[in-house]
PDB file of C-alpha atoms in Angstrom:
ATOM      1  CA  VAL A   1     -17.035 -12.624 -17.843  1.00  0.00           C
ATOM      2  CA  ASP A   2     -16.199 -13.808 -14.258  1.00  0.00           C
ATOM      3  CA  ASN A   3     -13.566 -10.952 -13.420  1.00  0.00           C
ATOM      4  CA  LEU A   4     -15.973  -8.414 -15.129  1.00  0.00           C
ATOM      5  CA  SER A   5     -18.926  -9.927 -13.083  1.00  0.00           C
ATOM      6  CA  GLN A   6     -16.239  -9.106  -9.990  1.00  0.00           C
ATOM      7  CA  LYS A   7     -15.539  -5.775 -10.843  1.00  0.00           C
ATOM      8  CA  ILE A   8     -19.024  -4.629 -11.925  1.00  0.00           C
ATOM      9  CA  ASN A   9     -20.360  -6.110  -7.960  1.00  0.00           C
ATOM     10  CA  GLY A  10     -17.250  -4.467  -5.911  1.00  0.00           C
ATOM     11  CA  LYS A  11     -17.707  -1.250  -7.948  1.00  0.00           C
ATOM     12  CA  LEU A  12     -21.766  -1.678  -6.905  1.00  0.00           C
ATOM     13  CA  GLY A  13     -21.014  -1.979  -2.967  1.00  0.00           C
ATOM     14  CA  GLY A  14     -21.051  -5.588  -3.436  1.00  0.00           C
ATOM     15  CA  ILE A  15     -18.735  -8.990  -1.523  1.00  0.00           C
ATOM     16  CA  ASN A  16     -16.670 -11.028  -3.022  1.00  0.00           C
ATOM     17  CA  SER A  17     -14.668 -12.764  -0.687  1.00  0.00           C
ATOM     18  CA  VAL A  18     -13.720 -12.109   2.752  1.00  0.00           C
ATOM     19  CA  VAL A  19     -10.300 -12.683   4.873  1.00  0.00           C
ATOM     20  CA  ASN A  20     -11.539 -14.233   8.212  1.00  0.00           C
ATOM     21  CA  THR A  21      -8.255 -12.805  10.514  1.00  0.00           C
ATOM     22  CA  LYS A  22      -9.981 -14.969  13.273  1.00  0.00           C
ATOM     23  CA  LEU A  23      -8.377 -17.809  11.267  1.00  0.00           C
ATOM     24  CA  ALA A  24      -5.227 -16.096   9.695  1.00  0.00           C
ATOM     25  CA  LEU A  25      -3.882 -15.461  12.773  1.00  0.00           C
ATOM     26  CA  SER A  26      -2.952 -17.882  15.802  1.00  0.00           C
ATOM     27  CA  HIS A  27      -3.573 -14.751  17.879  1.00  0.00           C
ATOM     28  CA  SER A  28      -6.655 -13.198  17.641  1.00  0.00           C
ATOM     29  CA  SER A  29      -9.764 -12.041  19.676  1.00  0.00           C
ATOM     30  CA  ARG A  30     -13.390 -10.828  18.631  1.00  0.00           C
ATOM     31  CA  GLU A  31     -12.194  -8.015  19.616  1.00  0.00           C
ATOM     32  CA  ASP A  32     -10.047  -6.935  17.711  1.00  0.00           C
ATOM     33  CA  ILE A  33     -11.227  -4.822  14.496  1.00  0.00           C
ATOM     34  CA  PHE A  34      -8.328  -5.002  11.456  1.00  0.00           C
ATOM     35  CA  MET A  35      -8.260  -2.181   8.988  1.00  0.00           C
ATOM     36  CA  PHE A  36      -5.285  -2.819   6.089  1.00  0.00           C
ATOM     37  CA  PHE A  37      -4.002   0.114   3.681  1.00  0.00           C
ATOM     38  CA  GLY A  38      -2.378  -0.251   0.816  1.00  0.00           C
ATOM     39  CA  ALA A  39      -0.183   2.715  -0.652  1.00  0.00           C
ATOM     40  CA  ASP A  40       2.420   3.606  -4.029  1.00  0.00           C
ATOM     41  CA  VAL A  41       3.833   6.281  -5.849  1.00  0.00           C
ATOM     42  CA  THR A  42       3.871   6.618  -9.424  1.00  0.00           C
ATOM     43  CA  HIS A  43       6.357   8.233 -11.586  1.00  0.00           C
ATOM     44  CA  SER A  44       6.345   9.450 -15.022  1.00  0.00           C
ATOM     45  CA  THR A  45       8.991  11.560 -16.213  1.00  0.00           C
ATOM     46  CA  CYS A  46      11.752  14.523 -14.924  1.00  0.00           C
ATOM     47  CA  SER A  47       9.387  17.369 -15.002  1.00  0.00           C
ATOM     48  CA  THR A  48       7.158  19.607 -12.807  1.00  0.00           C
ATOM     49  CA  ASP A  49       4.359  19.321 -15.575  1.00  0.00           C
ATOM     50  CA  ARG A  50       4.266  15.174 -14.671  1.00  0.00           C
ATOM     51  CA  PRO A  51       4.211  15.191 -11.136  1.00  0.00           C
ATOM     52  CA  SER A  52       4.342  12.139  -9.418  1.00  0.00           C
ATOM     53  CA  ILE A  53       1.238  10.983  -8.649  1.00  0.00           C
ATOM     54  CA  ALA A  54       0.944   8.874  -4.613  1.00  0.00           C
ATOM     55  CA  SER A  55      -1.945   6.352  -4.103  1.00  0.00           C
ATOM     56  CA  VAL A  56      -3.404   5.530  -0.696  1.00  0.00           C
ATOM     57  CA  VAL A  57      -5.864   2.719  -0.541  1.00  0.00           C
ATOM     58  CA  ALA A  58      -7.834   0.982   2.871  1.00  0.00           C
ATOM     59  CA  SER A  59     -10.571  -1.339   3.724  1.00  0.00           C
ATOM     60  CA  ARG A  60     -13.961   0.498   4.566  1.00  0.00           C
ATOM     61  CA  ASP A  61     -15.884  -2.438   6.110  1.00  0.00           C
ATOM     62  CA  PRO A  62     -15.846  -4.819   9.158  1.00  0.00           C
ATOM     63  CA  THR A  63     -14.852  -7.242   5.903  1.00  0.00           C
ATOM     64  CA  ASN A  64     -11.658  -6.068   4.710  1.00  0.00           C
ATOM     65  CA  THR A  65     -12.832  -6.136   1.230  1.00  0.00           C
ATOM     66  CA  LEU A  66     -14.375  -3.054   0.027  1.00  0.00           C
ATOM     67  CA  TYR A  67     -12.056  -0.438  -0.268  1.00  0.00           C
ATOM     68  CA  ALA A  68     -11.381   2.999  -0.470  1.00  0.00           C
ATOM     69  CA  ALA A  69      -8.396   5.280  -2.004  1.00  0.00           C
ATOM     70  CA  ARG A  70      -6.870   9.374  -2.285  1.00  0.00           C
ATOM     71  CA  ILE A  71      -4.761  10.558  -5.098  1.00  0.00           C
ATOM     72  CA  CYS A  72      -2.363  13.363  -4.548  1.00  0.00           C
ATOM     73  CA  GLU A  73      -0.321  15.433  -7.085  1.00  0.00           C
ATOM     74  CA  GLN A  74       3.316  15.551  -5.906  1.00  0.00           C
ATOM     75  CA  TYR A  75       5.656  18.372  -7.982  1.00  0.00           C
ATOM     76  CA  PRO A  76       9.538  18.237  -6.790  1.00  0.00           C
ATOM     77  CA  ARG A  77      11.405  21.322  -7.351  1.00  0.00           C
ATOM     78  CA  LYS A  78      13.876  22.161 -10.106  1.00  0.00           C
ATOM     79  CA  GLY A  79      11.903  19.467 -12.565  1.00  0.00           C
ATOM     80  CA  ARG A  80      13.665  16.758 -10.394  1.00  0.00           C
ATOM     81  CA  CYS A  81      11.834  13.231 -10.260  1.00  0.00           C
ATOM     82  CA  SER A  82      11.320  10.084  -7.668  1.00  0.00           C
ATOM     83  CA  VAL A  83       9.712  11.653  -4.759  1.00  0.00           C
ATOM     84  CA  GLU A  84       9.310   8.223  -3.441  1.00  0.00           C
ATOM     85  CA  ILE A  85       8.158  10.080  -0.131  1.00  0.00           C
ATOM     86  CA  ILE A  86       4.318  10.470   0.448  1.00  0.00           C
ATOM     87  CA  LYS A  87       4.043  14.469   1.880  1.00  0.00           C
ATOM     88  CA  GLU A  88      -0.251  14.134   2.507  1.00  0.00           C
ATOM     89  CA  LEU A  89       0.210  11.045   4.529  1.00  0.00           C
ATOM     90  CA  ASP A  90      -1.028  11.934   7.328  1.00  0.00           C
ATOM     91  CA  ARG A  91      -4.769  13.979   5.715  1.00  0.00           C
ATOM     92  CA  MET A  92      -5.129  10.835   3.453  1.00  0.00           C
ATOM     93  CA  VAL A  93      -4.887   8.210   6.485  1.00  0.00           C
ATOM     94  CA  VAL A  94      -7.106  10.819   8.253  1.00  0.00           C
ATOM     95  CA  ASP A  95      -9.322  10.551   5.420  1.00  0.00           C
ATOM     96  CA  LEU A  96     -10.047   7.092   5.532  1.00  0.00           C
ATOM     97  CA  LEU A  97     -10.286   6.416   8.383  1.00  0.00           C
ATOM     98  CA  GLN A  98     -13.130   8.619   9.088  1.00  0.00           C
ATOM     99  CA  VAL A  99     -14.501   6.707   6.244  1.00  0.00           C
ATOM    100  CA  PHE A 100     -14.228   3.573   7.890  1.00  0.00           C
ATOM    101  CA  SER A 101     -15.678   5.111  11.509  1.00  0.00           C
ATOM    102  CA  ARG A 102     -18.647   5.967   8.893  1.00  0.00           C
ATOM    103  CA  THR A 103     -19.125   2.994   7.524  1.00  0.00           C
ATOM    104  CA  CYS A 104     -18.802   1.100  10.945  1.00  0.00           C
ATOM    105  CA  ASP A 105     -20.925   2.994  12.695  1.00  0.00           C
ATOM    106  CA  GLY A 106     -18.363   5.317  15.089  1.00  0.00           C
ATOM    107  CA  ARG A 107     -15.755   2.317  15.187  1.00  0.00           C
ATOM    108  CA  LEU A 108     -12.224   2.567  14.468  1.00  0.00           C
ATOM    109  CA  PRO A 109      -9.475  -0.055  14.440  1.00  0.00           C
ATOM    110  CA  ASN A 110      -6.960  -0.864  17.095  1.00  0.00           C
ATOM    111  CA  LYS A 111      -4.958  -2.761  14.278  1.00  0.00           C
ATOM    112  CA  ILE A 112      -3.337  -1.259  11.262  1.00  0.00           C
ATOM    113  CA  VAL A 113      -1.675  -3.744   8.884  1.00  0.00           C
ATOM    114  CA  PHE A 114       0.075  -1.131   6.095  1.00  0.00           C
ATOM    115  CA  TYR A 115       1.501  -2.358   2.848  1.00  0.00           C
ATOM    116  CA  ARG A 116       3.871   0.150   0.802  1.00  0.00           C
ATOM    117  CA  ASP A 117       4.698  -0.803  -2.090  1.00  0.00           C
ATOM    118  CA  GLY A 118       7.920   1.071  -4.244  1.00  0.00           C
ATOM    119  CA  VAL A 119      10.824   1.374  -1.150  1.00  0.00           C
ATOM    120  CA  ASP A 120      14.007   0.859  -2.343  1.00  0.00           C
ATOM    121  CA  GLU A 121      15.977  -0.274   0.393  1.00  0.00           C
ATOM    122  CA  GLY A 122      18.441   2.425   0.511  1.00  0.00           C
ATOM    123  CA  GLN A 123      14.894   4.451   1.340  1.00  0.00           C
ATOM    124  CA  TYR A 124      14.246   2.654   4.405  1.00  0.00           C
ATOM    125  CA  GLN A 125      15.205   4.534   7.080  1.00  0.00           C
ATOM    126  CA  LYS A 126      13.502   7.463   4.838  1.00  0.00           C
ATOM    127  CA  VAL A 127      10.166   5.791   5.095  1.00  0.00           C
ATOM    128  CA  LEU A 128      10.612   5.259   8.550  1.00  0.00           C
ATOM    129  CA  ASP A 129      10.830   8.336   9.552  1.00  0.00           C
ATOM    130  CA  ASN A 130       8.774   9.936   7.425  1.00  0.00           C
ATOM    131  CA  GLU A 131       5.489   7.960   6.431  1.00  0.00           C
ATOM    132  CA  VAL A 132       5.565   5.750   9.858  1.00  0.00           C
ATOM    133  CA  ASN A 133       5.323   9.085  12.012  1.00  0.00           C
ATOM    134  CA  LYS A 134       2.657  10.568   9.931  1.00  0.00           C
ATOM    135  CA  ILE A 135       0.733   7.159  10.015  1.00  0.00           C
ATOM    136  CA  LYS A 136       0.395   7.653  13.459  1.00  0.00           C
ATOM    137  CA  ASN A 137      -0.156  11.753  13.493  1.00  0.00           C
ATOM    138  CA  ALA A 138      -2.879  10.655  11.816  1.00  0.00           C
ATOM    139  CA  CYS A 139      -4.009   8.103  14.565  1.00  0.00           C
ATOM    140  CA  ARG A 140      -3.839  10.713  17.708  1.00  0.00           C
ATOM    141  CA  ILE A 141      -5.911  13.426  15.658  1.00  0.00           C
ATOM    142  CA  VAL A 142      -8.091  10.533  15.142  1.00  0.00           C
ATOM    143  CA  TYR A 143      -8.768   8.685  17.377  1.00  0.00           C
ATOM    144  CA  GLY A 144      -8.326  11.842  20.348  1.00  0.00           C
ATOM    145  CA  ASP A 145      -7.965  10.269  24.014  1.00  0.00           C
ATOM    146  CA  ARG A 146      -9.330   6.928  23.082  1.00  0.00           C
ATOM    147  CA  PRO A 147      -6.337   3.898  22.818  1.00  0.00           C
ATOM    148  CA  LEU A 148      -3.785   4.141  19.519  1.00  0.00           C
ATOM    149  CA  PRO A 149      -4.166   1.459  17.220  1.00  0.00           C
ATOM    150  CA  LYS A 150      -1.514  -1.396  16.542  1.00  0.00           C
ATOM    151  CA  LEU A 151       0.890  -0.392  13.402  1.00  0.00           C
ATOM    152  CA  THR A 152       2.592  -2.750  11.422  1.00  0.00           C
ATOM    153  CA  PHE A 153       3.917  -1.638   8.209  1.00  0.00           C
ATOM    154  CA  ILE A 154       4.966  -3.993   5.524  1.00  0.00           C
ATOM    155  CA  VAL A 155       7.211  -2.871   2.173  1.00  0.00           C
ATOM    156  CA  VAL A 156       6.617  -4.445  -0.838  1.00  0.00           C
ATOM    157  CA  LYS A 157       8.931  -5.339  -3.167  1.00  0.00           C
ATOM    158  CA  LYS A 158       8.507  -6.865  -6.507  1.00  0.00           C
ATOM    159  CA  ARG A 159      11.524  -5.534  -8.886  1.00  0.00           C
ATOM    160  CA  HIS A 160      14.755  -8.038  -7.634  1.00  0.00           C
ATOM    161  CA  ASN A 161      16.026 -10.602  -8.974  1.00  0.00           C
ATOM    162  CA  THR A 162      15.016 -13.764  -6.748  1.00  0.00           C
ATOM    163  CA  ARG A 163      13.653 -16.438  -8.852  1.00  0.00           C
ATOM    164  CA  PHE A 164      12.659 -20.122  -7.052  1.00  0.00           C
ATOM    165  CA  PHE A 165      12.194 -23.544  -8.873  1.00  0.00           C
ATOM    166  CA  LEU A 166      11.618 -26.683  -8.221  1.00  0.00           C
ATOM    167  CA  TYR A 167      14.036 -29.586  -9.800  1.00  0.00           C
ATOM    168  CA  ASP A 168      12.529 -33.583 -10.042  1.00  0.00           C
ATOM    169  CA  GLY A 169      15.715 -34.782 -11.939  1.00  0.00           C
ATOM    170  CA  LYS A 170      15.055 -34.601 -14.816  1.00  0.00           C
ATOM    171  CA  GLN A 171      13.342 -30.919 -14.878  1.00  0.00           C
ATOM    172  CA  THR A 172      12.721 -27.367 -13.237  1.00  0.00           C
ATOM    173  CA  MET A 173       9.207 -26.279 -12.391  1.00  0.00           C
ATOM    174  CA  ASN A 174       7.774 -23.404 -11.146  1.00  0.00           C
ATOM    175  CA  VAL A 175       7.370 -23.276  -7.047  1.00  0.00           C
ATOM    176  CA  GLN A 176       3.531 -23.812  -6.092  1.00  0.00           C
ATOM    177  CA  ALA A 177       1.350 -20.782  -5.103  1.00  0.00           C
ATOM    178  CA  GLY A 178       1.503 -19.732  -1.684  1.00  0.00           C
ATOM    179  CA  THR A 179       5.597 -21.099  -1.188  1.00  0.00           C
ATOM    180  CA  VAL A 180       7.338 -18.811   1.348  1.00  0.00           C
ATOM    181  CA  ILE A 181      10.665 -18.255   1.729  1.00  0.00           C
ATOM    182  CA  ASP A 182      12.116 -16.922   4.818  1.00  0.00           C
ATOM    183  CA  GLN A 183      15.276 -18.449   5.624  1.00  0.00           C
ATOM    184  CA  ASP A 184      19.109 -19.205   4.225  1.00  0.00           C
ATOM    185  CA  ILE A 185      18.938 -16.318   1.922  1.00  0.00           C
ATOM    186  CA  THR A 186      17.008 -13.652   3.631  1.00  0.00           C
ATOM    187  CA  HIS A 187      17.977 -11.106   6.105  1.00  0.00           C
ATOM    188  CA  PRO A 188      19.794 -12.650   8.685  1.00  0.00           C
ATOM    189  CA  PHE A 189      18.501  -9.810  11.864  1.00  0.00           C
ATOM    190  CA  GLN A 190      16.018  -8.455  10.017  1.00  0.00           C
ATOM    191  CA  PHE A 191      11.721  -9.326   9.314  1.00  0.00           C
ATOM    192  CA  ASP A 192      11.205 -10.615   5.717  1.00  0.00           C
ATOM    193  CA  PHE A 193      10.503 -13.598   3.838  1.00  0.00           C
ATOM    194  CA  TYR A 194       9.760 -13.903  -0.035  1.00  0.00           C
ATOM    195  CA  LEU A 195       6.092 -15.002  -0.573  1.00  0.00           C
ATOM    196  CA  CYS A 196       5.347 -16.448  -4.237  1.00  0.00           C
ATOM    197  CA  SER A 197       1.589 -16.484  -3.808  1.00  0.00           C
ATOM    198  CA  GLN A 198       0.529 -16.081  -7.615  1.00  0.00           C
ATOM    199  CA  ALA A 199       0.874 -19.307  -9.779  1.00  0.00           C
ATOM    200  CA  ALA A 200       2.463 -19.015 -12.958  1.00  0.00           C
ATOM    201  CA  ILE A 201       0.691 -19.176 -16.365  1.00  0.00           C
ATOM    202  CA  MET A 202       3.301 -19.243 -18.492  1.00  0.00           C
ATOM    203  CA  GLY A 203       6.609 -17.726 -17.920  1.00  0.00           C
ATOM    204  CA  THR A 204       8.663 -17.701 -14.780  1.00  0.00           C
ATOM    205  CA  SER A 205       6.529 -17.121 -11.691  1.00  0.00           C
ATOM    206  CA  ARG A 206       8.052 -14.499  -9.499  1.00  0.00           C
ATOM    207  CA  PRO A 207       8.456 -13.965  -5.886  1.00  0.00           C
ATOM    208  CA  THR A 208       7.473 -10.830  -3.927  1.00  0.00           C
ATOM    209  CA  LEU A 209       9.526 -10.066  -1.307  1.00  0.00           C
ATOM    210  CA  TYR A 210       7.511  -8.731   2.290  1.00  0.00           C
ATOM    211  CA  HIS A 211       9.687  -6.491   4.512  1.00  0.00           C
ATOM    212  CA  VAL A 212       8.363  -5.919   7.999  1.00  0.00           C
ATOM    213  CA  LEU A 213       9.779  -2.374   9.395  1.00  0.00           C
ATOM    214  CA  HIS A 214       7.512  -1.478  12.108  1.00  0.00           C
ATOM    215  CA  ASP A 215       5.643  -4.333  13.844  1.00  0.00           C
ATOM    216  CA  ASP A 216       3.319  -2.843  17.407  1.00  0.00           C
ATOM    217  CA  ILE A 217       1.296  -5.830  16.277  1.00  0.00           C
ATOM    218  CA  GLY A 218       3.888  -8.703  17.179  1.00  0.00           C
ATOM    219  CA  PHE A 219       2.598 -10.402  14.655  1.00  0.00           C
ATOM    220  CA  SER A 220       4.826 -13.526  14.175  1.00  0.00           C
ATOM    221  CA  SER A 221       6.392 -14.989  11.107  1.00  0.00           C
ATOM    222  CA  ASP A 222       3.244 -17.617  10.514  1.00  0.00           C
ATOM    223  CA  ASP A 223       0.835 -15.194  10.644  1.00  0.00           C
ATOM    224  CA  VAL A 224       2.395 -12.791   9.055  1.00  0.00           C
ATOM    225  CA  GLN A 225       3.148 -14.871   5.183  1.00  0.00           C
ATOM    226  CA  ARG A 226      -0.750 -16.668   6.229  1.00  0.00           C
ATOM    227  CA  LEU A 227      -2.272 -12.804   6.239  1.00  0.00           C
ATOM    228  CA  THR A 228      -0.342 -11.543   3.406  1.00  0.00           C
ATOM    229  CA  TYR A 229      -0.929 -14.584   1.466  1.00  0.00           C
ATOM    230  CA  TRP A 230      -5.032 -14.672   2.281  1.00  0.00           C
ATOM    231  CA  LEU A 231      -5.126 -10.934   0.976  1.00  0.00           C
ATOM    232  CA  CYS A 232      -3.683 -11.543  -2.611  1.00  0.00           C
ATOM    233  CA  HIS A 233      -7.000 -14.294  -2.771  1.00  0.00           C
ATOM    234  CA  THR A 234      -9.455 -10.785  -2.081  1.00  0.00           C
ATOM    235  CA  ASP A 235      -8.637  -9.180  -5.403  1.00  0.00           C
ATOM    236  CA  MET A 236     -11.608  -7.719  -7.080  1.00  0.00           C
ATOM    237  CA  ARG A 237     -10.136  -8.039 -10.764  1.00  0.00           C
ATOM    238  CA  CYS A 238      -9.259 -11.738 -10.658  1.00  0.00           C
ATOM    239  CA  THR A 239     -10.809 -15.490  -8.808  1.00  0.00           C
ATOM    240  CA  LYS A 240      -6.994 -16.440  -8.783  1.00  0.00           C
ATOM    241  CA  SER A 241      -4.863 -15.484  -6.055  1.00  0.00           C
ATOM    242  CA  VAL A 242      -2.265 -12.642  -7.522  1.00  0.00           C
ATOM    243  CA  SER A 243       1.196 -11.417  -7.328  1.00  0.00           C
ATOM    244  CA  ILE A 244       0.780  -8.812  -3.810  1.00  0.00           C
ATOM    245  CA  PRO A 245      -1.825  -8.204  -2.185  1.00  0.00           C
ATOM    246  CA  ALA A 246      -5.046  -6.720  -2.511  1.00  0.00           C
ATOM    247  CA  PRO A 247      -4.621  -3.543  -0.892  1.00  0.00           C
ATOM    248  CA  VAL A 248      -1.277  -2.641  -3.182  1.00  0.00           C
ATOM    249  CA  HIS A 249      -2.836  -3.343  -5.831  1.00  0.00           C
ATOM    250  CA  TYR A 250      -5.626  -1.279  -5.639  1.00  0.00           C
ATOM    251  CA  ALA A 251      -2.914   1.738  -4.378  1.00  0.00           C
ATOM    252  CA  HIS A 252      -1.141   0.805  -7.892  1.00  0.00           C
ATOM    253  CA  LEU A 253      -4.511   0.592 -10.214  1.00  0.00           C
ATOM    254  CA  ALA A 254      -5.439   4.134  -8.430  1.00  0.00           C
ATOM    255  CA  ALA A 255      -2.557   6.015  -8.737  1.00  0.00           C
ATOM    256  CA  PHE A 256      -1.941   4.454 -12.169  1.00  0.00           C
ATOM    257  CA  GLY A 257      -5.656   5.388 -13.434  1.00  0.00           C
ATOM    258  CA  SER A 258      -4.828   8.971 -11.709  1.00  0.00           C
ATOM    259  CA  ARG A 259      -2.226  10.101 -14.650  1.00  0.00           C
ATOM    260  CA  ALA A 260      -5.609  10.991 -16.953  1.00  0.00           C
ATOM    261  CA  LEU A 261      -7.261  12.821 -14.774  1.00  0.00           C
ATOM    262  CA  ASN A 262      -7.230  16.656 -14.577  1.00  0.00           C
ATOM    263  CA  PHE A 263      -6.268  18.786 -11.323  1.00  0.00           C
ATOM    264  CA  ASP A 264      -7.671  22.258 -11.011  1.00  0.00           C
ATOM    265  CA  ASP A 265      -3.995  24.216  -9.943  1.00  0.00           C
ATOM    266  CA  ASP A 266      -4.075  24.606  -6.128  1.00  0.00           C
ATOM    267  CA  ARG A 267      -0.583  23.162  -4.932  1.00  0.00           C
ATOM    268  CA  THR A 268       0.451  23.702  -2.000  1.00  0.00           C
ATOM    269  CA  THR A 269       4.005  24.134  -0.629  1.00  0.00           C
ATOM    270  CA  ASP A 270       5.600  24.430   2.816  1.00  0.00           C
ATOM    271  CA  ASN A 271       8.949  25.868   1.489  1.00  0.00           C
ATOM    272  CA  VAL A 272       8.898  27.230  -2.422  1.00  0.00           C
ATOM    273  CA  ASP A 273      11.820  28.566  -3.624  1.00  0.00           C
ATOM    274  CA  ASP A 274      12.539  29.131  -7.193  1.00  0.00           C
ATOM    275  CA  ASP A 275      15.925  29.978  -7.516  1.00  0.00           C
ATOM    276  CA  ASP A 276      17.908  27.752  -9.771  1.00  0.00           C
ATOM    277  CA  GLY A 277      20.341  27.203  -6.828  1.00  0.00           C
ATOM    278  CA  ASP A 278      23.320  24.595  -7.240  1.00  0.00           C
ATOM    279  CA  ASP A 279      24.583  21.557  -6.891  1.00  0.00           C
ATOM    280  CA  GLU A 280      24.983  22.187  -3.281  1.00  0.00           C
ATOM    281  CA  GLN A 281      21.364  23.724  -2.642  1.00  0.00           C
ATOM    282  CA  LEU A 282      20.122  20.456  -4.765  1.00  0.00           C
ATOM    283  CA  GLU A 283      21.466  18.246  -2.027  1.00  0.00           C
ATOM    284  CA  LYS A 284      19.448  19.882   0.838  1.00  0.00           C
ATOM    285  CA  TYR A 285      16.049  19.429  -0.897  1.00  0.00           C
ATOM    286  CA  SER A 286      13.308  18.273   1.377  1.00  0.00           C
ATOM    287  CA  ILE A 287       9.740  17.209   1.767  1.00  0.00           C
ATOM    288  CA  ASP A 288       9.310  20.463   2.452  1.00  0.00           C
ATOM    289  CA  ASP A 289      10.259  21.557  -0.499  1.00  0.00           C
ATOM    290  CA  ILE A 290       7.432  19.066  -2.126  1.00  0.00           C
ATOM    291  CA  GLN A 291       3.741  20.816  -3.650  1.00  0.00           C
ATOM    292  CA  THR A 292       0.832  19.079  -3.616  1.00  0.00           C
ATOM    293  CA  LYS A 293      -1.743  18.842  -4.695  1.00  0.00           C
ATOM    294  CA  LEU A 294      -5.153  16.344  -3.428  1.00  0.00           C
ATOM    295  CA  MET A 295      -7.424  15.160  -5.568  1.00  0.00           C
ATOM    296  CA  VAL A 296     -11.162  15.950  -4.572  1.00  0.00           C
ATOM    297  CA  LEU A 297     -13.678  13.355  -6.542  1.00  0.00           C
ATOM    298  CA  ASP A 298     -17.467  13.237  -6.933  1.00  0.00           C
ATOM    299  CA  PRO A 299     -18.898  12.851  -3.552  1.00  0.00           C
ATOM    300  CA  LYS A 300     -20.935   9.757  -5.578  1.00  0.00           C
ATOM    301  CA  VAL A 301     -17.740   8.086  -6.224  1.00  0.00           C
ATOM    302  CA  ALA A 302     -15.430   9.316  -3.569  1.00  0.00           C
ATOM    303  CA  ASP A 303     -15.531   5.854  -1.393  1.00  0.00           C
ATOM    304  CA  ASP A 304     -16.727   3.642  -4.036  1.00  0.00           C
ATOM    305  CA  MET A 305     -13.970   1.207  -5.570  1.00  0.00           C
ATOM    306  CA  TRP A 306     -13.817   3.437  -9.407  1.00  0.00           C
ATOM    307  CA  PHE A 307     -10.191   2.126  -9.806  1.00  0.00           C
ATOM    308  CA  ILE A 308     -10.971  -1.679 -10.149  1.00  0.00           C
TER     309      ILE A 308
END
């Protein structure tokens, strides 16, 4: 009943819980306005009839509790699958920044924290080259002559084989919720950490690996870990902390739920080539070859939390 009540309250625009960034961060001023993003891409099958679905979710109020989502279908050329880069990310971020501005009486965030799910280690550089630049370009469009916000971009990885246990000399137990591992087994030079934010109800708890790829804000390790952990407590669908921050979970829910929606056939692409080609041509496959369709929802629910 509690879960159902929370979801109803969220869909009606109510607030269940709030993250106080002034308490979560060691260096935060009253002038700081945070905005949290979550992004995910789900893949159905290796067919142009079943596209990949990219979802970007962002907070739209000063409490960072209410979120809006934007969805886009991505069709790879020649039936290829696993289109992980979000081609229309700049357009989606522009739209969500404008939603935030309308809700907050014309104000815009000066700090953006972007959580990105579903990126493998081999794709980190590609994400930095494409998506981080698209986010910054979107900010330039919306902010104009105003100072641009500082951006922190964090990759969230759930698919790994690392597990942690407690051993009391007789038996092994799951670690407590909130356990952080940021040394010894992490990368010696890069900014990453494991966080087990959820308490295991049954079986073995699985920690989440976070990799900070870009950090203009200048978070300390403790700050980004505490902020991430607190965001895991704000999920509208649960009364306890979940395994990933709420923005990432919402992005996954929005992308997964959009599979059942019907889109008008209005794909857009920068470079379409229907020639079969050969393997050498496939190696030259670029993001410009991806056909995309942005989903347009009814304005009555477009900025609401329809996905929870």
